[in-house]
XYZ file of C-alpha atoms in Angstrom:
438
model
C 45.172 -18.810 -3.953
C 38.345 -21.450 -4.104
C 37.565 -24.919 -5.020
C 39.184 -25.560 -8.335
C 37.515 -24.057 -11.333
C 35.086 -26.553 -12.769
C 35.539 -26.622 -16.506
C 35.705 -28.990 -19.435
C 38.725 -31.011 -20.319
C 39.983 -29.097 -23.307
C 41.493 -25.674 -22.767
C 41.130 -22.977 -25.368
C 42.938 -19.708 -25.861
C 39.796 -17.946 -24.692
C 40.197 -19.629 -21.322
C 43.763 -18.441 -20.932
C 42.655 -15.527 -18.780
C 41.644 -17.953 -16.057
C 44.823 -20.027 -16.022
C 46.737 -17.691 -13.745
C 43.751 -17.352 -11.434
C 44.246 -20.584 -9.551
C 43.520 -19.684 -6.007
C 40.988 -16.974 -6.689
C 37.508 -16.652 -8.081
C 34.610 -14.293 -8.149
C 30.875 -14.589 -8.179
C 30.352 -10.878 -7.497
C 28.973 -11.605 -4.037
C 29.698 -8.527 -2.011
C 30.963 -6.613 -5.054
C 30.126 -2.983 -5.614
C 29.402 -3.267 -9.353
C 30.318 -1.096 -12.352
C 27.929 1.697 -11.428
C 29.270 1.892 -7.907
C 32.815 1.926 -9.247
C 32.039 4.862 -11.534
C 30.373 6.649 -8.651
C 33.413 6.016 -6.471
C 35.632 7.599 -9.108
C 33.336 10.589 -9.407
C 33.006 11.173 -5.663
C 36.700 11.683 -5.018
C 37.304 13.824 -1.990
C 40.812 14.792 -1.034
C 42.435 15.496 2.279
C 42.675 19.144 1.291
C 38.927 19.418 1.857
C 39.244 17.699 5.193
C 37.458 14.599 3.967
C 38.733 11.083 3.626
C 40.373 10.159 0.341
C 38.223 7.559 -1.414
C 39.968 4.925 -3.496
C 38.611 2.117 -5.641
C 40.012 -1.376 -5.220
C 39.615 -3.975 -7.976
C 39.905 -7.683 -7.263
C 38.620 -11.054 -8.462
C 38.168 -12.774 -5.128
C 34.879 -14.600 -4.691
C 33.489 -17.278 -2.441
C 35.331 -17.816 0.823
C 38.281 -15.722 -0.314
C 35.970 -12.811 -0.977
C 34.670 -13.014 2.579
C 38.201 -12.631 3.926
C 38.836 -9.644 1.649
C 35.596 -8.043 2.830
C 36.811 -8.411 6.405
C 40.148 -6.791 5.566
C 38.542 -3.838 3.784
C 36.098 -3.278 6.657
C 38.921 -3.532 9.164
C 40.963 -0.932 7.277
C 38.054 1.478 6.834
C 37.138 1.182 10.519
C 40.741 1.595 11.694
C 41.246 5.182 10.497
C 39.472 8.184 8.956
C 41.951 9.245 6.274
C 41.132 6.742 3.527
C 37.973 4.934 2.448
C 38.316 1.850 0.248
C 35.473 0.946 -2.117
C 35.830 -2.350 -3.929
C 34.790 -3.601 -7.333
C 34.809 -7.374 -7.583
C 35.018 -8.739 -11.130
C 34.544 -12.247 -12.466
C 37.883 -14.041 -12.671
C 37.497 -14.951 -16.351
C 37.112 -11.303 -17.350
C 39.382 -9.689 -14.801
C 42.599 -9.203 -16.754
C 40.845 -8.118 -19.930
C 39.119 -5.344 -17.990
C 42.198 -4.446 -15.973
C 44.310 -4.226 -19.139
C 41.735 -1.938 -20.766
C 41.595 0.210 -17.634
C 45.357 0.629 -17.493
C 45.545 1.477 -21.200
C 42.729 4.038 -21.022
C 43.808 5.510 -17.659
C 40.318 4.913 -16.288
C 39.899 2.312 -13.628
C 41.041 1.321 -10.136
C 43.296 3.225 -7.785
C 44.701 -0.043 -6.466
C 44.226 -3.540 -7.858
C 45.102 -7.178 -7.377
C 47.390 -8.719 -10.000
C 49.049 -12.119 -10.090
C 52.827 -11.943 -10.112
C 52.995 -13.654 -13.513
C 50.735 -10.989 -15.058
C 52.506 -7.754 -14.129
C 55.463 -7.860 -16.531
C 53.662 -6.355 -19.560
C 52.120 -3.666 -17.341
C 55.559 -2.715 -16.022
C 57.009 -2.667 -19.540
C 54.201 -0.350 -20.693
C 54.889 1.931 -17.687
C 51.326 1.467 -16.496
C 52.299 0.765 -12.872
C 54.157 2.919 -10.371
C 57.118 1.639 -8.324
C 56.065 1.247 -4.719
C 59.342 1.638 -2.806
C 59.157 5.409 -2.285
C 55.444 5.252 -1.512
C 56.091 2.541 1.061
C 58.701 4.706 2.760
C 56.315 7.651 2.753
C 53.629 5.732 4.670
C 56.043 3.911 6.987
C 55.727 0.515 5.315
C 58.911 -1.513 5.706
C 59.163 -3.702 2.618
C 61.843 -5.683 4.443
C 58.973 -7.497 6.131
C 58.176 -9.163 2.800
C 60.065 -12.360 2.023
C 62.981 -11.837 -0.355
C 61.682 -14.341 -2.907
C 58.381 -12.493 -3.089
C 60.053 -9.104 -3.483
C 62.388 -10.401 -6.191
C 59.384 -11.713 -8.114
C 57.889 -8.196 -8.441
C 61.132 -6.286 -9.033
C 62.285 -5.040 -12.438
C 65.628 -3.283 -12.865
C 65.927 -3.170 -9.105
C 62.557 -1.486 -8.522
C 59.524 -3.206 -6.900
C 56.284 -2.589 -8.778
C 53.879 -4.439 -6.489
C 53.301 -5.464 -2.900
C 53.183 -9.281 -2.704
C 50.342 -10.437 -0.487
C 51.045 -14.140 -0.442
C 52.513 -17.186 -2.072
C 50.098 -19.851 -3.268
C 51.045 -23.284 -4.502
C 50.102 -26.939 -4.152
C 50.297 -29.158 -1.119
C 50.148 -32.939 -0.948
C 46.774 -33.782 0.578
C 46.001 -37.349 1.619
C 42.983 -39.261 2.897
C 43.883 -40.983 6.146
C 41.009 -43.467 6.036
C 41.971 -44.798 2.613
C 45.644 -45.054 3.549
C 44.750 -46.909 6.726
C 42.785 -49.462 4.698
C 45.831 -49.893 2.452
C 48.156 -50.223 5.472
C 49.989 -47.111 4.296
C 49.405 -44.822 7.277
C 52.183 -44.304 9.813
C 51.546 -44.035 13.539
C 51.845 -40.235 13.289
C 49.151 -40.281 10.564
C 51.541 -39.470 7.725
C 51.662 -41.551 4.535
C 53.980 -44.528 4.113
C 55.785 -44.343 0.800
C 57.817 -46.808 -1.158
C 61.202 -45.397 -2.269
C 60.908 -41.704 -3.065
C 61.173 -41.883 -6.836
C 58.725 -42.046 -9.757
C 58.824 -45.844 -9.587
C 58.398 -45.884 -5.821
C 55.472 -43.484 -5.951
C 53.790 -45.591 -8.641
C 54.278 -48.656 -6.450
C 52.507 -46.856 -3.617
C 49.591 -46.044 -5.931
C 49.464 -49.692 -6.991
C 49.165 -50.789 -3.349
C 46.279 -48.378 -2.817
C 44.488 -49.576 -5.946
C 44.811 -53.208 -4.862
C 43.680 -52.605 -1.288
C 40.929 -50.025 -1.976
C 39.788 -50.607 -5.575
C 36.627 -48.501 -5.360
C 38.545 -45.182 -5.149
C 41.154 -43.405 -7.238
C 44.624 -43.889 -5.797
C 45.316 -40.322 -6.889
C 43.037 -37.631 -8.234
C 44.916 -35.734 -10.963
C 43.921 -32.249 -12.014
C 43.421 -33.275 -15.632
C 41.302 -30.224 -16.611
C 44.228 -27.980 -15.595
C 46.994 -30.479 -16.208
C 49.663 -27.792 -16.628
C 49.729 -27.462 -12.829
C 50.524 -31.077 -11.833
C 52.868 -31.254 -14.823
C 54.838 -28.169 -13.773
C 55.049 -29.394 -10.171
C 56.891 -32.550 -11.215
C 58.812 -30.887 -14.057
C 60.167 -28.269 -11.657
C 61.013 -31.029 -9.169
C 63.076 -32.629 -11.924
C 64.987 -29.358 -12.375
C 63.216 -28.205 -15.532
C 62.620 -24.696 -16.853
C 60.088 -23.344 -19.314
C 62.500 -20.848 -20.898
C 66.250 -20.427 -21.266
C 68.032 -18.277 -18.675
C 67.919 -15.240 -20.966
C 64.237 -15.985 -21.743
C 64.812 -15.918 -25.498
C 64.123 -19.583 -26.248
C 61.983 -22.488 -25.057
C 63.733 -24.912 -22.722
C 60.948 -27.440 -22.223
C 61.699 -30.066 -24.882
C 63.965 -32.361 -22.893
C 64.233 -35.720 -21.131
C 62.967 -34.256 -17.852
C 59.671 -33.194 -19.372
C 59.397 -36.491 -21.233
C 59.908 -38.476 -18.019
C 57.167 -36.491 -16.275
C 54.720 -37.043 -19.126
C 55.427 -40.787 -19.135
C 54.982 -40.828 -15.348
C 51.505 -39.343 -15.594
C 50.624 -41.525 -18.577
C 51.345 -44.581 -16.445
C 49.146 -43.195 -13.676
C 46.297 -42.874 -16.170
C 46.911 -46.106 -18.110
C 47.042 -48.223 -14.952
C 43.875 -46.505 -13.750
C 45.404 -45.123 -10.597
C 43.627 -41.923 -11.681
C 40.552 -41.409 -13.868
C 41.564 -39.311 -16.864
C 37.884 -38.511 -17.529
C 37.264 -37.077 -14.067
C 36.230 -33.500 -14.763
C 35.997 -32.542 -11.088
C 38.966 -34.218 -9.397
C 39.008 -31.611 -6.605
C 35.524 -32.771 -5.579
C 36.489 -36.428 -5.962
C 39.218 -36.013 -3.379
C 37.181 -33.762 -1.089
C 34.362 -36.322 -1.092
C 36.649 -39.141 0.037
C 36.932 -40.910 -3.329
C 40.701 -40.511 -3.852
C 43.718 -41.166 -1.645
C 46.111 -38.454 -2.884
C 45.683 -34.967 -4.338
C 48.042 -32.181 -5.377
C 45.792 -29.331 -4.228
C 46.126 -25.625 -3.642
C 46.803 -24.071 -0.254
C 43.589 -22.138 -0.908
C 41.722 -25.437 -0.469
C 42.962 -25.787 3.104
C 39.815 -24.312 4.609
C 37.616 -26.890 2.896
C 39.920 -29.896 3.133
C 41.463 -29.358 6.560
C 38.732 -27.335 8.225
C 36.366 -30.295 8.459
C 37.854 -32.866 10.841
C 35.334 -35.479 9.707
C 37.074 -35.675 6.310
C 40.202 -37.157 7.961
C 42.520 -35.363 5.530
C 46.160 -34.533 6.148
C 48.600 -32.282 4.315
C 52.341 -32.082 3.716
C 54.688 -30.514 1.151
C 54.767 -32.251 -2.217
C 57.066 -35.273 -1.917
C 60.336 -35.132 -3.844
C 59.214 -37.693 -6.419
C 61.560 -36.343 -9.114
C 64.477 -35.515 -6.865
C 63.748 -32.101 -5.338
C 60.889 -30.231 -3.709
C 60.945 -27.302 -6.117
C 57.406 -26.769 -7.339
C 55.030 -24.414 -9.124
C 53.812 -21.333 -7.311
C 52.315 -17.914 -7.854
C 51.468 -14.852 -5.813
C 48.695 -12.306 -5.456
C 50.035 -8.777 -5.398
C 48.676 -5.250 -5.066
C 49.560 -2.683 -7.740
C 48.930 1.029 -8.264
C 48.257 2.301 -11.824
C 50.469 5.128 -13.038
C 47.479 7.367 -13.867
C 46.455 7.567 -10.187
C 46.948 10.995 -8.588
C 49.729 11.466 -6.054
C 47.215 11.866 -3.246
C 45.446 8.630 -4.106
C 48.742 6.809 -4.611
C 49.611 7.607 -1.006
C 46.145 6.536 0.126
C 46.534 3.271 -1.789
C 49.932 2.709 -0.178
C 48.339 3.029 3.252
C 45.826 0.350 2.282
C 48.651 -1.867 0.982
C 50.492 -1.499 4.277
C 47.389 -2.477 6.250
C 46.565 -5.427 3.984
C 50.084 -6.791 4.416
C 50.721 -6.108 8.090
C 47.261 -6.498 9.651
C 45.107 -8.100 6.966
C 47.799 -10.709 6.436
C 46.564 -12.533 9.530
C 43.065 -12.701 8.064
C 44.388 -13.609 4.615
C 46.418 -16.448 6.102
C 43.182 -18.088 7.232
C 42.157 -18.387 3.570
C 45.057 -20.815 3.090
C 47.525 -18.631 1.211
C 50.911 -18.192 2.856
C 51.226 -14.465 3.661
C 54.259 -12.779 2.116
C 54.786 -10.716 5.255
C 57.253 -12.630 7.421
C 55.996 -10.904 10.588
C 52.667 -12.609 9.965
C 54.077 -16.053 9.196
C 56.323 -15.844 12.278
C 53.405 -14.975 14.550
C 51.848 -17.385 17.043
C 48.405 -16.594 15.644
C 49.328 -17.826 12.176
C 51.290 -20.841 13.326
C 48.389 -22.070 15.446
C 46.442 -22.711 12.230
C 46.531 -26.410 11.187
C 49.490 -27.635 9.126
C 50.854 -24.091 8.645
C 54.411 -25.157 9.493
C 54.245 -27.419 6.427
C 52.856 -24.548 4.357
C 55.782 -22.336 5.335
C 58.225 -25.153 4.544
C 56.687 -25.646 1.093
C 56.719 -21.914 0.368
C 60.506 -21.876 0.551
C 60.876 -24.076 -2.545
C 58.389 -22.351 -4.849
C 59.433 -21.582 -8.421
C 57.699 -18.526 -9.872
C 56.901 -18.044 -13.544
C 59.591 -16.468 -15.750
C 59.362 -12.673 -15.926
C 58.303 -12.382 -19.545
C 55.616 -10.278 -21.204
C 54.518 -13.389 -23.098
C 53.812 -15.675 -20.163
C 50.032 -15.753 -20.621
C 50.379 -16.874 -24.242
C 53.136 -19.328 -23.357
C 51.225 -21.036 -20.538
C 48.154 -21.251 -22.776
C 50.250 -23.009 -25.412
C 51.696 -25.399 -22.832
C 48.222 -26.174 -21.491
C 46.736 -26.917 -24.902
C 49.607 -29.139 -26.022
C 49.556 -31.045 -22.749
C 45.879 -31.800 -23.241
C 46.684 -33.272 -26.663
C 49.432 -35.403 -25.165
C 47.573 -36.858 -22.197
C 44.575 -37.743 -24.367
C 46.920 -39.420 -26.900
C 46.145 -37.033 -29.746
C 49.896 -36.462 -29.912
C 52.846 -38.479 -28.647
C 54.838 -37.015 -25.743
C 57.874 -36.598 -28.023
C 55.883 -34.817 -30.746
C 54.015 -32.753 -28.179
C 57.209 -31.416 -26.642
C 58.601 -30.588 -30.100
C 55.361 -28.795 -30.940
C 55.448 -26.933 -27.639
C 59.037 -25.839 -28.232
C 58.241 -24.619 -31.757
C 55.192 -22.620 -30.682
C 56.931 -21.019 -27.692
C 59.901 -19.982 -29.835
C 57.497 -18.394 -32.333
C 55.824 -16.474 -29.510
C 59.167 -15.216 -28.227
C 60.303 -14.222 -31.714
C 57.300 -11.942 -32.308
């Protein structure tokens, strides 16, 4: 679920830790810091002494997202006297390194945020506790959580996290530019040519002809794996085989998507050298943008921008698209008393805090929240809920971080013509198979 991370064009393995953090960032504003975290761990007071149980909550949410989290924590702490939550906010690019060390050393948070595509190795190492029995103990009905979200955190039939949301990309469009190109319907939705790669490219061509001083489409070139996966999943593609033992990405579907984007770049519908495409679109210099739901506050909150949103169009035949989820997890080293306290916080974050979290742009995983009038009064949220239903989560493999880093690096070589699409896909397949074999 932040404006997109502003980074250079070439991804390195060292940047892999940030790849799964789309939709969250941290600048430590409002964080408690390492010293405060240590103090929180030292000042544990249990219910046996009649005092509130104090638990430490790790997260990587900064900026506007961090403000919403602060509100949720304050709301929880003010709502009862049994549990006190103290937070430690870490920088997003160091978060998983520190969380992994904490889980391995049994010294760290009592409850923590983890992306759904990062929990598999923690589950395999038995570093997280299942949350079903804890949920029952504190009266938290996990049936409130959408089935797709619960399936994404379940291993051998046991849920190991509480999904907070689903985050993914929407199709944002600039109404003023489309109006100039005579491509805005009366209901202020975009007019498209035939819904196909060729039809979409024709639409971009019309925009370029009519409004030549803007990009017809801003493409997230610095993090190209995201727009690539959106279209590749639309085409019915998978990263891995069904049994997750082999790469399944070297195929005609992936090749068609790469050639589609290459035409967008080569015909200058998008600027391949734009290092901040999220700002380009936000500043009114691009007609279309595949942008995160977490950008809704910035893009849709300012009426003067004249921006609309809808689910990603079915350019490659379906509306299946990339998505991820923030979840809450409890480390296995946490005492039984603090596990229960953490479960109470999870329940509150989902059931009550979900309304606040929904304002950040993410689609809450709790269906009671998304069915509420309060949530549905937010702009374009009916489209958000529609798009959430066709999300494709990452494969549940311990190697996903390494795999997505490999995909990202090879894609950069391909789009900058350091490697042909055919050779790039072969290279990607070879590297992924080597990762899976080790």
